[in-house]
Every structure is written in structure tokens, then in C-alpha cells.
mmCIF file with all atom_site columns, C-alpha atoms in Angstrom:
data_model
loop_
_atom_site.group_PDB
_atom_site.id
_atom_site.type_symbol
_atom_site.label_atom_id
_atom_site.label_alt_id
_atom_site.label_comp_id
_atom_site.label_asym_id
_atom_site.label_entity_id
_atom_site.label_seq_id
_atom_site.pdbx_PDB_ins_code
_atom_site.Cartn_x
_atom_site.Cartn_y
_atom_site.Cartn_z
_atom_site.occupancy
_atom_site.B_iso_or_equiv
_atom_site.pdbx_formal_charge
_atom_site.auth_seq_id
_atom_site.auth_comp_id
_atom_site.auth_asym_id
_atom_site.auth_atom_id
_atom_site.pdbx_PDB_model_num
ATOM 1   C CA . MET A 1 1   ? 26.008  20.902  59.804 1.00 65.00 ? 271 MET A CA 1
ATOM 2   C CA . ASN A 1 2   ? 26.671  17.288  58.854 1.00 86.00 ? 272 ASN A CA 1
ATOM 3   C CA . VAL A 1 3   ? 26.085  16.375  62.206 1.00 86.00 ? 273 VAL A CA 1
ATOM 4   C CA . LEU A 1 4   ? 22.447  17.799  61.999 1.00 87.00 ? 274 LEU A CA 1
ATOM 5   C CA . LEU A 1 5   ? 21.993  16.241  58.682 1.00 88.00 ? 275 LEU A CA 1
ATOM 6   C CA . LEU A 1 6   ? 23.231  12.467  59.876 1.00 89.00 ? 276 LEU A CA 1
ATOM 7   C CA . VAL A 1 7   ? 20.752  13.012  63.056 1.00 90.00 ? 277 VAL A CA 1
ATOM 8   C CA . GLY A 1 8   ? 17.851  13.939  60.771 1.00 91.00 ? 278 GLY A CA 1
ATOM 9   C CA . LEU A 1 9   ? 18.230  10.945  58.413 1.00 92.00 ? 279 LEU A CA 1
ATOM 10  C CA . VAL A 1 10  ? 18.606  8.922   61.476 1.00 93.00 ? 280 VAL A CA 1
ATOM 11  C CA . LEU A 1 11  ? 15.719  10.159  63.159 1.00 94.00 ? 281 LEU A CA 1
ATOM 12  C CA . VAL A 1 12  ? 13.547  9.718   59.766 1.00 94.00 ? 282 VAL A CA 1
ATOM 13  C CA . ALA A 1 13  ? 15.005  6.212   59.180 1.00 95.00 ? 283 ALA A CA 1
ATOM 14  C CA . VAL A 1 14  ? 13.884  5.137   63.034 1.00 95.00 ? 284 VAL A CA 1
ATOM 15  C CA . LEU A 1 15  ? 10.219  6.856   62.376 1.00 96.00 ? 285 LEU A CA 1
ATOM 16  C CA . VAL A 1 16  ? 10.251  4.795   58.983 1.00 95.00 ? 286 VAL A CA 1
ATOM 17  C CA . VAL A 1 17  ? 10.848  1.535   60.436 1.00 94.00 ? 287 VAL A CA 1
ATOM 18  C CA . ALA A 1 18  ? 8.575   2.579   63.695 1.00 96.00 ? 288 ALA A CA 1
ATOM 19  C CA . ALA A 1 19  ? 5.769   3.250   61.423 1.00 94.00 ? 289 ALA A CA 1
ATOM 20  C CA . LEU A 1 20  ? 6.325   0.103   59.284 1.00 91.00 ? 290 LEU A CA 1
ATOM 21  C CA . THR A 1 21  ? 6.536   -2.064  62.514 1.00 92.00 ? 291 THR A CA 1
ATOM 22  C CA . VAL A 1 22  ? 3.263   -0.756  63.562 1.00 93.00 ? 292 VAL A CA 1
ATOM 23  C CA . TRP A 1 23  ? 1.552   -1.236  60.368 1.00 90.00 ? 293 TRP A CA 1
ATOM 24  C CA . CYS A 1 24  ? 3.005   -5.035  60.256 1.00 89.00 ? 294 CYS A CA 1
ATOM 25  C CA . VAL A 1 25  ? 1.546   -5.350  63.869 1.00 92.00 ? 295 VAL A CA 1
ATOM 26  C CA . THR A 1 26  ? -1.799  -4.212  63.051 1.00 91.00 ? 296 THR A CA 1
ATOM 27  C CA . ARG A 1 27  ? -1.758  -6.387  59.893 1.00 90.00 ? 297 ARG A CA 1
ATOM 28  C CA . VAL A 1 28  ? -0.700  -9.681  61.874 1.00 91.00 ? 298 VAL A CA 1
ATOM 29  C CA . ARG A 1 29  ? -3.339  -8.795  64.334 1.00 93.00 ? 299 ARG A CA 1
ATOM 30  C CA . ARG A 1 30  ? -5.981  -8.112  61.685 1.00 93.00 ? 300 ARG A CA 1
ATOM 31  C CA . LEU A 1 31  ? -5.193  -11.341 59.968 1.00 93.00 ? 301 LEU A CA 1
ATOM 32  C CA . ASP A 1 32  ? -5.230  -13.559 63.358 1.00 93.00 ? 302 ASP A CA 1
ATOM 33  C CA . ARG A 1 33  ? -8.524  -12.038 64.146 1.00 95.00 ? 303 ARG A CA 1
ATOM 34  C CA . LEU A 1 34  ? -9.835  -13.032 60.470 1.00 94.00 ? 304 LEU A CA 1
ATOM 35  C CA . HIS A 1 35  ? -8.409  -16.421 60.457 1.00 93.00 ? 305 HIS A CA 1
ATOM 36  C CA . ARG A 1 36  ? -10.084 -16.980 63.949 1.00 94.00 ? 306 ARG A CA 1
ATOM 37  C CA . ARG A 1 37  ? -13.441 -15.841 62.258 1.00 96.00 ? 307 ARG A CA 1
ATOM 38  C CA . VAL A 1 38  ? -12.882 -18.450 59.631 1.00 94.00 ? 308 VAL A CA 1
ATOM 39  C CA . ASP A 1 39  ? -12.255 -21.358 62.271 1.00 92.00 ? 309 ASP A CA 1
ATOM 40  C CA . ALA A 1 40  ? -15.450 -20.164 64.169 1.00 94.00 ? 310 ALA A CA 1
ATOM 41  C CA . ALA A 1 41  ? -17.477 -19.889 60.954 1.00 94.00 ? 311 ALA A CA 1
ATOM 42  C CA . ARG A 1 42  ? -16.294 -23.467 59.600 1.00 92.00 ? 312 ARG A CA 1
ATOM 43  C CA . ALA A 1 43  ? -17.079 -24.982 63.140 1.00 92.00 ? 313 ALA A CA 1
ATOM 44  C CA . GLY A 1 44  ? -20.432 -23.193 62.829 1.00 94.00 ? 314 GLY A CA 1
ATOM 45  C CA . LEU A 1 45  ? -20.950 -24.945 59.206 1.00 93.00 ? 315 LEU A CA 1
ATOM 46  C CA . GLY A 1 46  ? -19.969 -28.151 60.276 1.00 91.00 ? 316 GLY A CA 1
ATOM 47  C CA . GLY A 1 47  ? -22.918 -27.910 63.284 1.00 93.00 ? 317 GLY A CA 1
ATOM 48  C CA . ALA A 1 48  ? -25.216 -26.626 60.788 1.00 94.00 ? 318 ALA A CA 1
ATOM 49  C CA . LEU A 1 49  ? -24.589 -29.520 58.280 1.00 93.00 ? 319 LEU A CA 1
ATOM 50  C CA . ALA A 1 50  ? -24.624 -32.164 61.167 1.00 93.00 ? 320 ALA A CA 1
ATOM 51  C CA . ARG A 1 51  ? -28.008 -30.764 62.267 1.00 94.00 ? 321 ARG A CA 1
ATOM 52  C CA . ARG A 1 52  ? -29.268 -31.152 58.593 1.00 93.00 ? 322 ARG A CA 1
ATOM 53  C CA . VAL A 1 53  ? -28.529 -34.759 58.654 1.00 93.00 ? 323 VAL A CA 1
ATOM 54  C CA . GLU A 1 54  ? -29.919 -35.268 62.108 1.00 93.00 ? 324 GLU A CA 1
ATOM 55  C CA . VAL A 1 55  ? -33.321 -33.916 60.733 1.00 93.00 ? 325 VAL A CA 1
ATOM 56  C CA . THR A 1 56  ? -33.426 -35.829 57.459 1.00 92.00 ? 326 THR A CA 1
ATOM 57  C CA . ALA A 1 57  ? -33.040 -39.065 59.381 1.00 90.00 ? 327 ALA A CA 1
ATOM 58  C CA . ARG A 1 58  ? -36.479 -38.199 60.701 1.00 90.00 ? 328 ARG A CA 1
ATOM 59  C CA . VAL A 1 59  ? -37.668 -36.648 57.272 1.00 90.00 ? 329 VAL A CA 1
ATOM 60  C CA . ALA A 1 60  ? -36.586 -40.413 56.162 1.00 89.00 ? 330 ALA A CA 1
ATOM 61  C CA . ASP A 1 61  ? -38.966 -42.123 58.602 1.00 88.00 ? 331 ASP A CA 1
ATOM 62  C CA . VAL A 1 62  ? -42.105 -40.733 57.044 1.00 87.00 ? 332 VAL A CA 1
ATOM 63  C CA . LEU A 1 63  ? -41.009 -41.045 53.343 1.00 85.00 ? 333 LEU A CA 1
ATOM 64  C CA . ASP A 1 64  ? -41.908 -43.971 51.098 1.00 84.00 ? 334 ASP A CA 1
ATOM 65  C CA . ALA A 1 65  ? -39.558 -46.638 51.224 1.00 84.00 ? 335 ALA A CA 1
ATOM 66  C CA . GLU A 1 66  ? -37.600 -46.117 48.140 1.00 86.00 ? 336 GLU A CA 1
ATOM 67  C CA . ARG A 1 67  ? -37.478 -42.224 48.729 1.00 85.00 ? 337 ARG A CA 1
ATOM 68  C CA . ALA A 1 68  ? -36.219 -42.941 52.290 1.00 86.00 ? 338 ALA A CA 1
ATOM 69  C CA . THR A 1 69  ? -33.697 -45.206 50.997 1.00 88.00 ? 339 THR A CA 1
ATOM 70  C CA . ALA A 1 70  ? -31.948 -42.911 48.865 1.00 87.00 ? 340 ALA A CA 1
ATOM 71  C CA . LEU A 1 71  ? -32.224 -40.077 51.272 1.00 88.00 ? 341 LEU A CA 1
ATOM 72  C CA . ARG A 1 72  ? -30.729 -42.163 54.322 1.00 88.00 ? 342 ARG A CA 1
ATOM 73  C CA . THR A 1 73  ? -27.860 -43.046 51.716 1.00 88.00 ? 343 THR A CA 1
ATOM 74  C CA . ALA A 1 74  ? -27.235 -39.395 51.117 1.00 89.00 ? 344 ALA A CA 1
ATOM 75  C CA . ALA A 1 75  ? -27.227 -38.481 54.673 1.00 89.00 ? 345 ALA A CA 1
ATOM 76  C CA . ARG A 1 76  ? -24.986 -41.398 55.392 1.00 88.00 ? 346 ARG A CA 1
ATOM 77  C CA . THR A 1 77  ? -22.724 -40.472 52.805 1.00 88.00 ? 347 THR A CA 1
ATOM 78  C CA . ALA A 1 78  ? -22.666 -36.919 54.254 1.00 87.00 ? 348 ALA A CA 1
ATOM 79  C CA . ALA A 1 79  ? -21.803 -37.595 57.538 1.00 86.00 ? 349 ALA A CA 1
ATOM 80  C CA . ALA A 1 80  ? -19.361 -39.885 56.607 1.00 85.00 ? 350 ALA A CA 1
ATOM 81  C CA . THR A 1 81  ? -17.246 -37.271 55.115 1.00 82.00 ? 351 THR A CA 1
ATOM 82  C CA . GLY A 1 82  ? -17.133 -35.797 58.302 1.00 73.00 ? 352 GLY A CA 1
ATOM 83  C CA . ALA A 1 83  ? -17.178 -31.848 59.605 1.00 70.00 ? 353 ALA A CA 1
ATOM 84  C CA . PRO A 1 84  ? -14.501 -29.845 58.019 1.00 71.00 ? 354 PRO A CA 1
ATOM 85  C CA . ALA A 1 85  ? -11.444 -29.495 59.782 1.00 70.00 ? 355 ALA A CA 1
ATOM 86  C CA . PRO A 1 86  ? -11.063 -27.122 62.755 1.00 68.00 ? 356 PRO A CA 1
ATOM 87  C CA . ASP A 1 87  ? -7.860  -25.871 61.580 1.00 68.00 ? 357 ASP A CA 1
ATOM 88  C CA . GLY A 1 88  ? -8.636  -25.898 57.836 1.00 69.00 ? 358 GLY A CA 1
ATOM 89  C CA . ARG A 1 89  ? -5.970  -28.299 56.955 1.00 74.00 ? 359 ARG A CA 1
ATOM 90  C CA . ASP A 1 90  ? -8.335  -31.089 55.295 1.00 73.00 ? 360 ASP A CA 1
ATOM 91  C CA . PRO A 1 91  ? -6.975  -33.782 53.665 1.00 72.00 ? 361 PRO A CA 1
ATOM 92  C CA . ALA A 1 92  ? -6.625  -33.604 50.020 1.00 70.00 ? 362 ALA A CA 1
ATOM 93  C CA . GLY A 1 93  ? -9.914  -33.992 48.340 1.00 77.00 ? 363 GLY A CA 1
ATOM 94  C CA . ALA A 1 94  ? -11.832 -34.300 51.738 1.00 81.00 ? 364 ALA A CA 1
ATOM 95  C CA . ARG A 1 95  ? -13.323 -31.017 50.825 1.00 82.00 ? 365 ARG A CA 1
ATOM 96  C CA . GLN A 1 96  ? -14.533 -31.572 47.282 1.00 86.00 ? 366 GLN A CA 1
ATOM 97  C CA . ALA A 1 97  ? -15.908 -34.914 48.479 1.00 87.00 ? 367 ALA A CA 1
ATOM 98  C CA . ARG A 1 98  ? -17.718 -33.149 51.371 1.00 89.00 ? 368 ARG A CA 1
ATOM 99  C CA . GLU A 1 99  ? -19.284 -30.600 48.949 1.00 89.00 ? 369 GLU A CA 1
ATOM 100 C CA . THR A 1 100 ? -20.322 -33.435 46.363 1.00 90.00 ? 370 THR A CA 1
ATOM 101 C CA . ALA A 1 101 ? -22.203 -35.207 49.503 1.00 90.00 ? 371 ALA A CA 1
ATOM 102 C CA . GLU A 1 102 ? -23.838 -32.201 50.807 1.00 91.00 ? 372 GLU A CA 1
ATOM 103 C CA . ASN A 1 103 ? -24.844 -31.648 47.185 1.00 90.00 ? 373 ASN A CA 1
ATOM 104 C CA . ALA A 1 104 ? -26.444 -34.839 46.752 1.00 91.00 ? 374 ALA A CA 1
ATOM 105 C CA . LEU A 1 105 ? -28.220 -34.498 50.402 1.00 91.00 ? 375 LEU A CA 1
ATOM 106 C CA . THR A 1 106 ? -29.587 -31.186 48.901 1.00 90.00 ? 376 THR A CA 1
ATOM 107 C CA . ARG A 1 107 ? -30.912 -32.763 45.676 1.00 90.00 ? 377 ARG A CA 1
ATOM 108 C CA . GLN A 1 108 ? -32.737 -35.808 47.847 1.00 89.00 ? 378 GLN A CA 1
ATOM 109 C CA . LEU A 1 109 ? -34.054 -33.353 50.370 1.00 88.00 ? 379 LEU A CA 1
ATOM 110 C CA . ALA A 1 110 ? -35.633 -31.096 47.713 1.00 87.00 ? 380 ALA A CA 1
ATOM 111 C CA . ALA A 1 111 ? -37.070 -34.170 45.922 1.00 84.00 ? 381 ALA A CA 1
ATOM 112 C CA . ALA A 1 112 ? -38.987 -35.068 49.164 1.00 82.00 ? 382 ALA A CA 1
ATOM 113 C CA . ASP A 1 113 ? -42.507 -34.397 49.212 1.00 79.00 ? 383 ASP A CA 1
ATOM 114 C CA . PRO A 1 114 ? -43.278 -31.451 51.911 1.00 79.00 ? 384 PRO A CA 1
ATOM 115 C CA . ALA A 1 115 ? -47.223 -32.406 52.090 1.00 80.00 ? 385 ALA A CA 1
ATOM 116 C CA . ARG A 1 116 ? -45.773 -35.693 53.748 1.00 83.00 ? 386 ARG A CA 1
ATOM 117 C CA . LEU A 1 117 ? -43.794 -34.406 56.171 1.00 84.00 ? 387 LEU A CA 1
ATOM 118 C CA . GLY A 1 118 ? -46.515 -32.470 58.276 1.00 85.00 ? 388 GLY A CA 1
ATOM 119 C CA . ARG A 1 119 ? -46.277 -29.025 59.616 1.00 88.00 ? 389 ARG A CA 1
ATOM 120 C CA . ALA A 1 120 ? -43.738 -29.539 62.191 1.00 90.00 ? 390 ALA A CA 1
ATOM 121 C CA . LEU A 1 121 ? -40.946 -31.649 60.407 1.00 90.00 ? 391 LEU A CA 1
ATOM 122 C CA . SER A 1 122 ? -41.585 -29.619 57.368 1.00 89.00 ? 392 SER A CA 1
ATOM 123 C CA . ALA A 1 123 ? -40.459 -26.312 59.651 1.00 90.00 ? 393 ALA A CA 1
ATOM 124 C CA . GLU A 1 124 ? -37.662 -28.256 60.950 1.00 92.00 ? 394 GLU A CA 1
ATOM 125 C CA . LEU A 1 125 ? -36.202 -29.424 58.071 1.00 91.00 ? 395 LEU A CA 1
ATOM 126 C CA . ALA A 1 126 ? -36.694 -25.530 56.804 1.00 90.00 ? 396 ALA A CA 1
ATOM 127 C CA . ASP A 1 127 ? -34.957 -24.189 59.692 1.00 93.00 ? 397 ASP A CA 1
ATOM 128 C CA . ALA A 1 128 ? -32.124 -26.784 59.148 1.00 92.00 ? 398 ALA A CA 1
ATOM 129 C CA . GLN A 1 129 ? -31.805 -25.964 55.803 1.00 92.00 ? 399 GLN A CA 1
ATOM 130 C CA . GLN A 1 130 ? -31.788 -22.124 56.485 1.00 93.00 ? 400 GLN A CA 1
ATOM 131 C CA . LEU A 1 131 ? -29.108 -22.636 59.134 1.00 94.00 ? 401 LEU A CA 1
ATOM 132 C CA . VAL A 1 132 ? -26.975 -24.420 56.143 1.00 93.00 ? 402 VAL A CA 1
ATOM 133 C CA . ILE A 1 133 ? -27.623 -21.390 53.812 1.00 93.00 ? 403 ILE A CA 1
ATOM 134 C CA . LEU A 1 134 ? -26.610 -18.981 56.601 1.00 95.00 ? 404 LEU A CA 1
ATOM 135 C CA . ALA A 1 135 ? -23.663 -20.825 58.006 1.00 94.00 ? 405 ALA A CA 1
ATOM 136 C CA . ARG A 1 136 ? -22.245 -21.233 54.656 1.00 94.00 ? 406 ARG A CA 1
ATOM 137 C CA . ARG A 1 137 ? -22.722 -17.506 53.732 1.00 95.00 ? 407 ARG A CA 1
ATOM 138 C CA . VAL A 1 138 ? -21.006 -16.377 57.343 1.00 96.00 ? 408 VAL A CA 1
ATOM 139 C CA . HIS A 1 139 ? -18.090 -18.742 56.481 1.00 95.00 ? 409 HIS A CA 1
ATOM 140 C CA . ASN A 1 140 ? -17.529 -17.539 52.737 1.00 95.00 ? 410 ASN A CA 1
ATOM 141 C CA . ASP A 1 141 ? -17.735 -14.150 53.962 1.00 96.00 ? 411 ASP A CA 1
ATOM 142 C CA . ALA A 1 142 ? -15.093 -14.653 56.323 1.00 96.00 ? 412 ALA A CA 1
ATOM 143 C CA . VAL A 1 143 ? -12.985 -16.458 53.794 1.00 95.00 ? 413 VAL A CA 1
ATOM 144 C CA . ARG A 1 144 ? -13.520 -13.569 51.296 1.00 96.00 ? 414 ARG A CA 1
ATOM 145 C CA . ASP A 1 145 ? -12.333 -11.316 54.226 1.00 95.00 ? 415 ASP A CA 1
ATOM 146 C CA . THR A 1 146 ? -9.436  -13.259 54.863 1.00 95.00 ? 416 THR A CA 1
ATOM 147 C CA . LEU A 1 147 ? -8.029  -13.749 51.554 1.00 95.00 ? 417 LEU A CA 1
ATOM 148 C CA . GLY A 1 148 ? -8.666  -10.214 50.417 1.00 94.00 ? 418 GLY A CA 1
ATOM 149 C CA . LEU A 1 149 ? -6.172  -9.050  53.293 1.00 93.00 ? 419 LEU A CA 1
ATOM 150 C CA . ARG A 1 150 ? -3.870  -11.709 52.551 1.00 93.00 ? 420 ARG A CA 1
ATOM 151 C CA . SER A 1 151 ? -3.514  -10.871 49.100 1.00 92.00 ? 421 SER A CA 1
ATOM 152 C CA . ARG A 1 152 ? -2.340  -7.310  49.680 1.00 91.00 ? 422 ARG A CA 1
ATOM 153 C CA . ARG A 1 153 ? 1.405   -7.144  48.350 1.00 91.00 ? 423 ARG A CA 1
ATOM 154 C CA . LEU A 1 154 ? 3.106   -6.331  51.411 1.00 87.00 ? 424 LEU A CA 1
ATOM 155 C CA . VAL A 1 155 ? 1.535   -8.685  53.502 1.00 88.00 ? 425 VAL A CA 1
ATOM 156 C CA . ARG A 1 156 ? 2.755   -11.604 51.165 1.00 88.00 ? 426 ARG A CA 1
ATOM 157 C CA . TRP A 1 157 ? 5.877   -9.831  50.807 1.00 90.00 ? 427 TRP A CA 1
ATOM 158 C CA . LEU A 1 158 ? 6.745   -9.985  54.341 1.00 86.00 ? 428 LEU A CA 1
ATOM 159 C CA . HIS A 1 159 ? 4.744   -13.387 55.004 1.00 87.00 ? 429 HIS A CA 1
ATOM 160 C CA . LEU A 1 160 ? 2.555   -11.774 57.715 1.00 87.00 ? 430 LEU A CA 1
ATOM 161 C CA . ALA A 1 161 ? 0.402   -15.172 57.203 1.00 86.00 ? 431 ALA A CA 1
ATOM 162 C CA . GLY A 1 162 ? 2.700   -16.881 58.950 1.00 85.00 ? 432 GLY A CA 1
ATOM 163 C CA . THR A 1 163 ? 1.821   -20.588 58.746 1.00 86.00 ? 433 THR A CA 1
ATOM 164 C CA . ALA A 1 164 ? -1.754  -20.274 58.738 1.00 87.00 ? 434 ALA A CA 1
ATOM 165 C CA . PRO A 1 165 ? -3.363  -22.417 55.732 1.00 89.00 ? 435 PRO A CA 1
ATOM 166 C CA . VAL A 1 166 ? -4.985  -20.467 53.222 1.00 91.00 ? 436 VAL A CA 1
ATOM 167 C CA . PRO A 1 167 ? -9.096  -20.636 54.005 1.00 91.00 ? 437 PRO A CA 1
ATOM 168 C CA . VAL A 1 168 ? -11.197 -22.179 50.964 1.00 90.00 ? 438 VAL A CA 1
ATOM 169 C CA . TYR A 1 169 ? -14.544 -21.553 50.138 1.00 91.00 ? 439 TYR A CA 1
ATOM 170 C CA . PHE A 1 170 ? -17.120 -23.872 51.045 1.00 90.00 ? 440 PHE A CA 1
ATOM 171 C CA . GLU A 1 171 ? -19.399 -24.157 47.574 1.00 89.00 ? 441 GLU A CA 1
ATOM 172 C CA . ILE A 1 172 ? -22.687 -26.192 47.894 1.00 89.00 ? 442 ILE A CA 1
ATOM 173 C CA . VAL A 1 173 ? -26.224 -25.504 45.979 1.00 86.00 ? 443 VAL A CA 1
ATOM 174 C CA . ASP A 1 174 ? -28.437 -23.401 48.613 1.00 81.00 ? 444 ASP A CA 1
ATOM 175 C CA . PRO A 1 175 ? -31.687 -25.480 49.204 1.00 71.00 ? 445 PRO A CA 1
ATOM 176 C CA . GLU A 1 176 ? -34.477 -23.883 47.408 1.00 68.00 ? 446 GLU A CA 1
ATOM 177 C CA . PRO A 1 177 ? -37.266 -22.874 49.397 1.00 57.00 ? 447 PRO A CA 1
ATOM 178 C CA . ALA A 1 178 ? -40.595 -24.479 49.337 1.00 50.00 ? 448 ALA A CA 1
ATOM 179 C CA . GLY A 1 179 ? -42.624 -23.619 46.593 1.00 45.00 ? 449 GLY A CA 1
ATOM 180 C CA . SER A 1 180 ? -39.627 -22.554 44.136 1.00 48.00 ? 450 SER A CA 1
ATOM 181 C CA . ALA A 1 181 ? -39.828 -23.258 40.700 1.00 44.00 ? 451 ALA A CA 1
ATOM 182 C CA . ALA A 1 182 ? -36.431 -24.662 40.770 1.00 44.00 ? 452 ALA A CA 1
ATOM 183 C CA . GLY A 1 183 ? -35.763 -28.092 41.520 1.00 45.00 ? 453 GLY A CA 1
ATOM 184 C CA . PRO A 1 184 ? -33.088 -30.985 41.299 1.00 45.00 ? 454 PRO A CA 1
ATOM 185 C CA . ALA A 1 185 ? -33.263 -30.737 37.356 1.00 45.00 ? 455 ALA A CA 1
ATOM 186 C CA . ASP A 1 186 ? -31.693 -27.354 37.546 1.00 51.00 ? 456 ASP A CA 1
ATOM 187 C CA . VAL A 1 187 ? -28.494 -28.799 39.244 1.00 48.00 ? 457 VAL A CA 1
ATOM 188 C CA . ASP A 1 188 ? -25.465 -30.489 37.424 1.00 52.00 ? 458 ASP A CA 1
ATOM 189 C CA . SER A 1 189 ? -24.420 -33.847 38.297 1.00 49.00 ? 459 SER A CA 1
ATOM 190 C CA . ASP A 1 190 ? -21.280 -32.390 40.185 1.00 50.00 ? 460 ASP A CA 1
ATOM 191 C CA . GLY A 1 191 ? -24.063 -30.296 42.198 1.00 49.00 ? 461 GLY A CA 1
ATOM 192 C CA . ARG A 1 192 ? -23.249 -26.960 40.785 1.00 51.00 ? 462 ARG A CA 1
ATOM 193 C CA . ARG A 1 193 ? -26.434 -25.023 39.550 1.00 50.00 ? 463 ARG A CA 1
ATOM 194 C CA . SER A 1 194 ? -26.480 -25.039 36.070 1.00 47.00 ? 464 SER A CA 1
ATOM 195 C CA . VAL A 1 195 ? -26.921 -21.501 34.110 1.00 42.00 ? 465 VAL A CA 1
ATOM 196 C CA . ARG A 1 196 ? -29.839 -21.019 32.020 1.00 37.00 ? 466 ARG A CA 1
#
């Protein structure tokens, strides 16, 4: 009888270890997929931001000299911050500098008079702005999902995320649609939308 009890306990232990192993493997695979999704979303966000800088150069060509200079300066600053690092390991302060530069560019573009741009350029700018909005939302959704799984207790205890960097949200003010009542006055000096 003791032998049967011992065999039963060993069998239960083997089943528990097997179940834990299967659970760990599925979580690791899910984490890997989520980190790849964040990497792809980060690349898409970088492309959308770069496209907006390109369109900004054409917008600056049709504006008056003072407004064009301010717009080109904001675009150069945004371009100089570079795209987000493909692996998510941005140098210290780079993400904050990028967010600040992109917010400054958003404010400058919001101040541009759409009537002076013409229909085609205005539509191209609206498309570029919309692409930035969508890319940022996709990126932040991927970050949210990844952080949600990484925050689970067993995932943390067993270090299932490995050496992958913790993903970070990309927070910029969404450009306002044409004809909106909100404008540059509704944005704080650090580029965040003010609450009223």
C-alpha cells in the first residue's frame, strides 16, 4: 500500500511539473509575440513620424517666412531626435526629448492656416497626421498588452520576460482635426494637453 501511495505522489508531482512547464512555455511564447508586436509597432510609429516630417517640409514651402522658419525648426528638431530604437533600448532621455520635439511639431502644424496649403497638401498633411495618431495608438496598445502580461505575479517570479526591455508608452498630443475648437492654447509648455 505504501508503494502505491508513493507512486501516486510521484505521478501527481510529475503532472504538476508538466502542467507548470506547459504553462511557462505558453507564457514565454505569448511574451515573445507581444514583444515582437511592440517592436513592429515601434517601427511603424517611427515611419509615421518620419513621413510627417517630410510632409512638414512641403507645408513650410507654402507658408510665410516667419511661420515657415518656425515649422522647419520644429521639423528639424523632431527629425534630429531620430526614430525610436528598434529594440526599445533608447538612451536615457531620448524618448522624452523625442516626445517633446514631436509635440512642438504638432503645435506648429496646428498653427498653420489650412486655407494657404491648398486642397492636395492639406489632404496629405491630414493623412500624415492621422497615420501618426493610428501608429501611436497601435504602439501604445501593444505596450499595454505586453505590460499587462509582464505584470502577472508568476511571470515576474519566474522571470519569463528574460532580458527583453520593458516597453514604454509613447505619449504625444494627438493633432486636432481641421475645424476643431482646441488649438495650441490647449497644450501645456511640455506638450501635454491641459485639463479644463
